Short mmCIF file of C-alpha atoms and ligand atoms in Angstrom, two decimals:
data_model
loop_
_atom_site.label_atom_id
_atom_site.label_comp_id
_atom_site.label_asym_id
_atom_site.label_seq_id
_atom_site.Cartn_x
_atom_site.Cartn_y
_atom_site.Cartn_z
CA MET A 1 121.92 90.62 101.20
CA LYS A 2 125.66 91.07 101.50
CA ILE A 3 126.40 90.25 105.11
CA ILE A 4 130.11 90.02 105.89
CA PRO A 5 130.66 86.24 106.35
CA GLU A 6 132.81 86.64 109.48
CA ILE A 7 130.02 88.71 111.04
CA GLN A 8 127.37 86.19 110.04
CA SER A 9 129.34 83.44 111.74
CA ALA A 10 129.72 85.59 114.88
CA GLN A 11 125.95 86.04 115.19
CA GLU A 12 125.69 83.67 118.17
CA GLU A 13 128.41 85.58 120.02
CA MET A 14 126.62 88.89 119.37
CA LYS A 15 123.32 87.33 120.43
CA ALA A 16 124.83 86.08 123.70
CA LEU A 17 126.23 89.56 124.44
CA ARG A 18 122.91 91.18 123.56
CA ARG A 19 121.01 88.90 125.87
CA TRP A 20 123.51 89.49 128.69
CA PHE A 21 122.97 93.26 128.32
CA HIS A 22 119.22 92.63 128.27
CA ALA A 23 119.34 90.63 131.50
CA TYR A 24 121.33 93.32 133.38
CA PRO A 25 119.80 96.66 132.38
CA GLU A 26 121.12 99.86 133.93
CA LEU A 27 119.57 103.34 133.88
CA SER A 28 120.98 106.61 132.52
CA PHE A 29 124.45 107.43 133.91
CA GLU A 30 124.37 104.24 136.03
CA GLU A 31 125.72 101.98 133.26
CA GLU A 32 128.61 100.68 135.41
CA GLN A 33 128.41 96.92 134.71
CA THR A 34 127.35 97.61 131.14
CA SER A 35 130.26 99.91 130.32
CA GLU A 36 132.73 97.55 132.01
CA ARG A 37 131.45 94.69 129.86
CA VAL A 38 131.71 96.86 126.75
CA ALA A 39 135.24 98.01 127.66
CA LYS A 40 136.44 94.46 128.50
CA THR A 41 134.95 93.10 125.27
CA LEU A 42 136.71 95.80 123.21
CA GLU A 43 139.99 95.13 125.04
CA GLY A 44 139.52 91.44 124.34
CA TYR A 45 139.47 92.32 120.64
CA GLY A 46 142.76 94.22 121.07
CA ILE A 47 141.19 97.67 120.81
CA GLU A 48 142.46 100.80 122.62
CA VAL A 49 139.79 101.67 125.20
CA HIS A 50 138.98 104.91 127.07
CA ARG A 51 136.64 104.67 130.04
CA GLY A 52 134.72 107.24 132.06
CA LEU A 53 133.62 109.66 129.31
CA ALA A 54 130.42 111.36 130.44
CA ARG A 55 130.76 109.24 133.60
CA THR A 56 129.86 105.80 132.19
CA GLY A 57 130.59 106.21 128.48
CA VAL A 58 133.25 104.20 126.66
CA VAL A 59 135.29 105.01 123.56
CA GLY A 60 137.29 102.50 121.52
CA VAL A 61 139.87 103.64 118.95
CA LEU A 62 141.01 101.57 115.98
CA ARG A 63 143.71 102.64 113.54
CA ALA A 64 144.99 101.07 110.33
CA GLY A 65 147.05 102.26 107.37
CA HIS A 66 148.38 105.82 107.13
CA GLY A 67 145.22 107.65 106.08
CA ASN A 68 144.16 110.71 108.04
CA ARG A 69 140.44 110.27 107.53
CA SER A 70 138.37 109.36 110.58
CA VAL A 71 134.84 108.28 111.37
CA GLY A 72 132.72 107.89 114.52
CA LEU A 73 130.24 105.04 115.02
CA ARG A 74 127.88 105.31 117.95
CA ALA A 75 125.72 102.97 120.06
CA ASP A 76 123.74 103.93 123.16
CA MET A 77 123.85 101.94 126.39
CA ASP A 78 121.07 102.72 128.85
CA ALA A 79 117.81 101.00 129.82
CA LEU A 80 114.46 102.38 130.99
CA PRO A 81 112.86 102.57 134.43
CA MET A 82 110.04 100.11 133.69
CA HIS A 83 109.08 96.61 134.76
CA GLU A 84 109.59 93.90 132.13
CA LEU A 85 106.62 91.54 131.62
CA ASN A 86 108.56 89.01 129.52
CA THR A 87 109.37 85.75 131.27
CA PHE A 88 111.98 84.24 128.91
CA ALA A 89 115.41 83.29 130.24
CA HIS A 90 117.19 86.55 129.34
CA ARG A 91 114.51 88.79 130.91
CA SER A 92 115.64 91.64 133.17
CA GLN A 93 117.15 90.49 136.44
CA TYR A 94 116.67 93.97 137.92
CA PRO A 95 113.05 94.75 138.86
CA GLY A 96 111.93 98.13 137.55
CA LYS A 97 114.67 98.31 134.90
CA MET A 98 114.38 97.10 131.33
CA HIS A 99 116.11 97.33 127.95
CA ALA A 100 112.88 98.27 126.18
CA CYS A 101 114.43 100.46 123.49
CA GLY A 102 116.92 97.94 122.09
CA HIS A 103 120.09 99.69 123.25
CA ASP A 104 121.23 96.18 124.27
CA GLY A 105 121.10 95.30 120.57
CA HIS A 106 122.78 98.54 119.47
CA MET A 107 125.77 97.74 121.71
CA ALA A 108 125.95 94.15 120.45
CA MET A 109 125.89 95.32 116.79
CA LEU A 110 128.68 97.85 117.33
CA LEU A 111 130.73 95.30 119.30
CA GLY A 112 130.24 92.82 116.46
CA ALA A 113 131.57 95.44 114.04
CA ALA A 114 134.48 96.22 116.38
CA ARG A 115 135.39 92.54 116.55
CA TYR A 116 135.54 92.27 112.77
CA LEU A 117 137.37 95.58 112.19
CA ALA A 118 139.97 94.82 114.87
CA LYS A 119 140.77 91.51 113.21
CA SER A 120 140.67 92.54 109.57
CA ARG A 121 142.15 96.07 109.79
CA ASP A 122 141.09 96.43 106.15
CA PHE A 123 140.58 100.17 106.29
CA ASP A 124 142.79 103.22 106.05
CA GLY A 125 142.39 105.72 108.88
CA THR A 126 140.87 105.96 112.35
CA ILE A 127 137.59 104.55 113.65
CA VAL A 128 136.18 105.90 116.90
CA LEU A 129 133.67 103.53 118.51
CA ILE A 130 131.40 105.57 120.77
CA PHE A 131 129.30 103.89 123.46
CA SER A 132 127.27 106.77 124.87
CA PRO A 133 125.38 106.67 128.18
CA ALA A 134 122.05 108.18 129.20
CA GLU A 135 120.28 108.46 125.85
CA GLU A 136 116.88 107.99 127.48
CA ASN A 137 117.22 111.11 129.61
CA GLY A 138 118.39 112.99 126.55
CA SER A 139 121.74 114.14 127.86
CA GLY A 140 124.49 111.50 127.65
CA ALA A 141 125.64 112.45 124.16
CA LYS A 142 125.47 116.13 125.10
CA VAL A 143 127.71 115.56 128.13
CA MET A 144 130.16 113.70 125.86
CA ILE A 145 130.20 116.67 123.47
CA ASP A 146 130.54 119.18 126.34
CA GLU A 147 133.47 117.13 127.68
CA GLY A 148 135.12 117.51 124.27
CA ILE A 149 134.87 113.94 122.93
CA PHE A 150 135.55 115.11 119.37
CA ASP A 151 138.57 117.18 120.50
CA LYS A 152 140.05 114.11 122.16
CA PHE A 153 138.93 111.77 119.37
CA PRO A 154 138.49 113.81 116.18
CA VAL A 155 136.15 112.42 113.53
CA ASP A 156 135.18 113.76 110.09
CA ALA A 157 131.65 112.38 110.46
CA VAL A 158 129.57 110.38 112.90
CA PHE A 159 126.87 107.76 112.31
CA GLY A 160 124.18 106.21 114.49
CA LEU A 161 121.47 103.59 114.15
CA HIS A 162 118.23 102.64 115.91
CA ASN A 163 116.20 99.45 115.59
CA SER A 164 112.67 100.02 114.36
CA PRO A 165 110.02 97.45 115.35
CA GLY A 166 107.01 97.35 113.04
CA THR A 167 109.17 98.11 110.00
CA PRO A 168 110.01 95.25 107.55
CA LEU A 169 112.94 93.14 108.71
CA ASN A 170 116.42 94.26 107.63
CA THR A 171 115.26 97.30 105.68
CA PHE A 172 116.77 100.73 106.27
CA GLY A 173 115.05 104.07 106.65
CA VAL A 174 116.89 107.38 106.58
CA ARG A 175 116.41 110.92 105.31
CA PRO A 176 118.42 114.11 104.96
CA GLY A 177 117.32 116.88 107.32
CA PRO A 178 115.24 116.32 110.46
CA ILE A 179 114.69 112.63 111.24
CA LEU A 180 113.76 112.83 114.94
CA ALA A 181 112.08 115.63 116.84
CA GLY A 182 113.59 117.91 119.41
CA SER A 183 111.79 118.06 122.71
CA ALA A 184 110.92 120.42 125.51
CA GLU A 185 109.93 118.48 128.60
CA PHE A 186 108.03 120.82 130.88
CA ASP A 187 106.96 121.09 134.50
CA ILE A 188 104.43 123.69 135.56
CA ARG A 189 103.67 124.64 139.16
CA ILE A 190 100.55 126.63 139.94
CA ILE A 191 100.66 128.08 143.40
CA GLY A 192 97.30 129.16 144.73
CA VAL A 193 95.77 129.36 148.19
CA GLY A 194 94.05 126.31 149.59
CA ALA A 195 90.61 126.53 151.15
CA HIS A 196 87.53 124.55 152.18
CA ALA A 197 85.84 123.35 148.99
CA ALA A 198 82.56 124.80 150.21
CA PHE A 199 84.14 128.27 150.65
CA PRO A 200 86.13 128.87 147.43
CA GLN A 201 85.96 132.65 147.99
CA ASP A 202 88.55 132.16 150.77
CA GLY A 203 91.11 130.61 148.42
CA LYS A 204 92.78 130.98 145.02
CA ASP A 205 92.02 127.79 143.13
CA PRO A 206 95.03 126.19 141.37
CA VAL A 207 92.87 123.31 140.04
CA LEU A 208 90.61 125.55 137.94
CA THR A 209 93.71 127.49 136.84
CA GLY A 210 95.40 124.25 135.80
CA ALA A 211 92.35 123.10 133.87
CA GLN A 212 92.30 126.40 131.94
CA LEU A 213 96.03 126.06 131.27
CA VAL A 214 95.71 122.57 129.79
CA THR A 215 93.31 123.86 127.15
CA ALA A 216 95.04 127.23 126.68
CA LEU A 217 98.39 125.56 125.91
CA GLN A 218 96.89 123.66 122.96
CA GLY A 219 96.11 127.02 121.38
CA ILE A 220 99.85 127.54 120.83
CA ILE A 221 99.91 124.57 118.48
CA THR A 222 96.89 125.66 116.42
CA ARG A 223 97.18 129.49 116.61
CA ASN A 224 100.80 130.55 117.15
CA LYS A 225 103.00 128.29 115.07
CA LYS A 226 102.86 128.04 111.31
CA PRO A 227 100.60 125.13 110.33
CA LEU A 228 103.35 123.68 108.11
CA ASP A 229 105.80 123.51 111.04
CA THR A 230 105.13 120.16 112.69
CA ALA A 231 104.82 120.19 116.46
CA VAL A 232 102.88 118.48 119.21
CA LEU A 233 102.27 119.48 122.83
CA SER A 234 101.03 116.80 125.23
CA VAL A 235 100.07 117.38 128.83
CA THR A 236 100.61 114.02 130.50
CA GLN A 237 100.58 114.75 134.23
CA PHE A 238 98.16 116.69 136.40
CA HIS A 239 98.67 116.36 140.15
CA GLY A 240 97.04 118.15 143.02
CA GLY A 241 94.74 117.71 145.94
CA GLU A 242 94.21 114.98 148.52
CA ALA A 243 90.58 115.31 149.58
CA ARG A 244 87.33 115.87 147.72
CA ASN A 245 86.36 118.74 149.98
CA VAL A 246 89.68 120.63 150.03
CA ILE A 247 90.96 123.08 147.41
CA PRO A 248 94.73 122.40 147.35
CA ASP A 249 97.47 125.02 147.55
CA ILE A 250 99.45 123.72 144.61
CA VAL A 251 98.87 121.88 141.34
CA THR A 252 101.67 120.50 139.19
CA ILE A 253 101.34 119.80 135.48
CA GLY A 254 103.87 118.00 133.29
CA GLY A 255 104.26 117.08 129.66
CA THR A 256 106.34 117.36 126.55
CA VAL A 257 106.59 119.38 123.36
CA ARG A 258 108.08 117.91 120.18
CA ALA A 259 109.11 119.82 117.04
CA PHE A 260 111.65 119.54 114.24
CA SER A 261 113.40 122.89 114.62
CA GLU A 262 114.92 124.86 117.48
CA ALA A 263 113.06 127.94 116.22
CA THR A 264 109.67 126.23 116.61
CA LEU A 265 110.63 124.96 120.07
CA ASP A 266 111.75 128.51 121.02
CA LEU A 267 108.45 129.95 119.88
CA ILE A 268 106.38 127.36 121.75
CA GLU A 269 108.44 127.72 124.92
CA SER A 270 108.14 131.49 124.84
CA ARG A 271 104.35 131.37 124.35
CA MET A 272 104.07 128.78 127.15
CA ARG A 273 105.87 131.18 129.51
CA THR A 274 103.45 133.97 128.68
CA ILE A 275 100.36 131.77 128.97
CA VAL A 276 101.41 130.08 132.23
CA GLY A 277 102.10 133.49 133.78
CA SER A 278 98.97 135.19 132.43
CA VAL A 279 96.44 132.42 133.13
CA ALA A 280 97.82 132.05 136.65
CA GLU A 281 97.66 135.81 137.17
CA ALA A 282 94.11 135.99 135.84
CA ASN A 283 93.16 133.48 138.53
CA GLU A 284 95.19 135.26 141.26
CA CYS A 285 97.64 132.35 141.40
CA LYS A 286 101.35 132.20 140.66
CA GLY A 287 102.60 130.13 137.71
CA GLU A 288 106.10 128.68 137.28
CA LEU A 289 107.45 126.90 134.21
CA LYS A 290 110.57 124.75 133.98
CA VAL A 291 111.67 123.36 130.61
CA ARG A 292 114.34 120.81 129.72
CA ARG A 293 115.24 120.82 126.05
CA CYS A 294 116.72 118.20 123.71
CA ALA A 295 117.71 119.27 120.18
CA PRO A 296 116.13 117.82 117.03
CA THR A 297 118.20 115.20 115.19
CA ILE A 298 119.12 116.69 111.83
CA ASN A 299 120.97 114.57 109.27
CA SER A 300 123.47 116.32 107.02
CA PRO A 301 122.69 115.80 103.31
CA ASP A 302 126.02 114.49 101.94
CA GLU A 303 126.65 112.03 104.78
CA THR A 304 123.06 110.79 104.51
CA GLN A 305 123.49 110.12 100.78
CA PHE A 306 126.71 108.30 101.67
CA ALA A 307 124.95 106.26 104.39
CA ALA A 308 122.17 105.35 101.93
CA LYS A 309 124.77 104.15 99.41
CA VAL A 310 126.31 101.95 102.12
CA MET A 311 122.87 100.55 103.05
CA LYS A 312 122.09 99.76 99.41
CA SER A 313 125.43 97.94 99.07
CA ILE A 314 124.29 95.62 101.89
CA VAL A 315 120.53 95.06 101.53
CA GLY A 316 119.90 96.24 97.95
CA GLU A 317 118.24 99.35 96.53
CA SER A 318 114.65 98.24 97.19
CA LYS A 319 115.21 97.85 100.93
CA VAL A 320 116.41 101.39 101.57
CA ASN A 321 113.87 104.16 102.12
CA LEU A 322 115.68 107.47 101.67
CA ASP A 323 112.54 109.40 102.55
CA VAL A 324 111.52 107.72 105.79
CA GLU A 325 108.84 109.54 107.78
CA PRO A 326 110.49 111.56 110.55
CA SER A 327 109.67 110.36 114.05
CA MET A 328 108.23 112.58 116.80
CA GLY A 329 110.46 110.59 119.17
CA GLY A 330 113.73 112.15 120.31
CA GLU A 331 117.41 111.16 120.31
CA ASP A 332 120.39 112.76 122.00
CA PHE A 333 122.50 111.81 118.97
CA ALA A 334 121.19 115.24 117.89
CA TYR A 335 124.11 116.80 119.80
CA MET A 336 126.69 114.70 117.97
CA LEU A 337 125.15 115.89 114.69
CA GLN A 338 125.38 119.49 115.88
CA ALA A 339 129.11 118.96 116.43
CA ARG A 340 129.94 116.91 113.32
CA PRO A 341 128.23 116.06 110.03
CA GLY A 342 126.68 112.62 109.93
CA SER A 343 123.52 110.63 109.75
CA PHE A 344 121.13 108.69 111.97
CA ALA A 345 119.10 105.83 110.51
CA PHE A 346 116.48 103.22 111.37
CA LEU A 347 116.90 99.49 110.84
CA GLY A 348 113.64 97.57 110.41
CA ALA A 349 113.17 94.91 113.10
CA GLY A 350 110.15 93.14 111.61
CA ASN A 351 106.61 92.67 112.87
CA GLY A 352 107.38 90.81 116.07
CA GLU A 353 107.56 87.28 114.66
CA HIS A 354 110.83 86.76 116.51
CA ARG A 355 108.93 86.79 119.74
CA GLU A 356 109.62 83.72 121.79
CA LEU A 357 107.58 81.78 124.25
CA GLY A 358 107.52 83.78 127.44
CA HIS A 359 106.95 87.11 125.79
CA GLY A 360 104.67 89.51 127.62
CA PRO A 361 101.13 90.15 126.38
CA GLY A 362 101.79 93.56 124.81
CA PRO A 363 103.10 94.48 121.36
CA CYS A 364 106.80 94.30 120.59
CA SER A 365 107.15 98.08 120.28
CA LEU A 366 109.75 100.41 121.77
CA HIS A 367 109.25 101.40 125.43
CA ASN A 368 106.74 98.56 125.87
CA THR A 369 106.92 96.08 128.78
CA SER A 370 106.70 93.17 126.28
CA TYR A 371 109.45 94.45 123.95
CA ASP A 372 112.50 92.41 123.04
CA PHE A 373 115.23 93.33 120.54
CA ASN A 374 115.15 91.17 117.39
CA ASP A 375 118.47 89.30 117.20
CA GLU A 376 117.83 88.64 113.49
CA ILE A 377 119.00 92.16 112.66
CA LEU A 378 122.35 91.89 114.46
CA PRO A 379 124.37 90.80 111.36
CA VAL A 380 122.91 93.52 109.08
CA GLY A 381 123.38 96.25 111.69
CA SER A 382 126.90 95.11 112.38
CA THR A 383 127.77 94.90 108.68
CA TYR A 384 126.36 98.42 108.24
CA TYR A 385 128.72 99.82 110.89
CA VAL A 386 131.68 98.03 109.30
CA GLU A 387 130.84 99.17 105.77
CA LEU A 388 130.25 102.76 106.91
CA ALA A 389 133.77 102.78 108.31
CA ARG A 390 135.44 100.96 105.42
CA GLN A 391 133.72 102.93 102.70
CA TRP A 392 134.22 106.25 104.52
CA LEU A 393 137.90 105.64 105.15
CA GLY A 394 138.70 103.81 101.94
CA GLY A 395 140.90 100.77 101.71
CA ALA A 396 137.82 98.55 101.75
CA ARG A 397 137.48 95.32 99.89
CA ALA A 398 135.45 95.60 96.69
ZN1 ZN B 1 114.06 104.90 124.00
ZN1 ZN B 2 116.39 104.17 121.91
#
């Protein structure tokens, strides 16, 4: 492995930062302390800092030489609304909030890269360091784009990275085309007429309607979309009723759809609208559907080949999988890739052997109450960000 020596020797500093972020997790668009720490750290490295993008986002700008090429490097900042079961010293200090997706580590890796690049200035052009808020609710990057981040800070291409527990340590996975699914989070309301359970003829039953809907919706996946177009629809919430002998007025159903193209999501959403309306009508109820979409993350081919070349220069050919299996998970980096060419990749975080005493009982997987970011991957991730910038802009050391 070709880790940049100055980054290797800064591993403890990155680790300390990472663990600080882990101990003080903040939710989507509430990353006040987090963004202040990011901004102060960047300023400490002598980097020009812009605060308050998409509310709590931070951008750092680094220039060297006279080149007019530019590149964006992105890390996400937010934590999840869940209760951490780990008991080690850097566990969450805020009950009900937890860095269970490793965004603490993503920030530390990009800050480690920023530290090195600010000192060395061995590149020719402009690097835009993007710390984006609210990835977990799927909208922080979109708000940054809508606010014109790339008009204010133009970049030729943008790159992102996510740690991947359960994948061999310090290996990379990437692919051209779709790498993460787009989503359609949905909420359905079935409005019926409540009645005594013994006299159903006096009511319009939203529970039976909801039960029919749950099965009817699955038909979209098997009957309406092309079998070769990957998609999944999961109903995950079904709420209604208080008493065993009362038919309630209203039932609410929630869930998510994942697919790798906007066209497939459009088709599924449109069929859902028809089915919710028709099944409700058939049962003399009223059906309402609300959908919140996040785009699929689609890597551009040339920039992905470039990213793979950079990965190979660090960890060697055999540790880069250029045909990694796409994930049904989602990522709001999708919106940055709609605005600029670029590539999103996974960095293998190992099988959980880094787990310390005081870990929770569950597996070390993303969005799990026993998760902890693996600090072993900080130097590789950080070197990757640096090499992306240097090799994109030119002026890099051999
Ligand atoms: Zn996540
Ligand atoms: Zn994440």
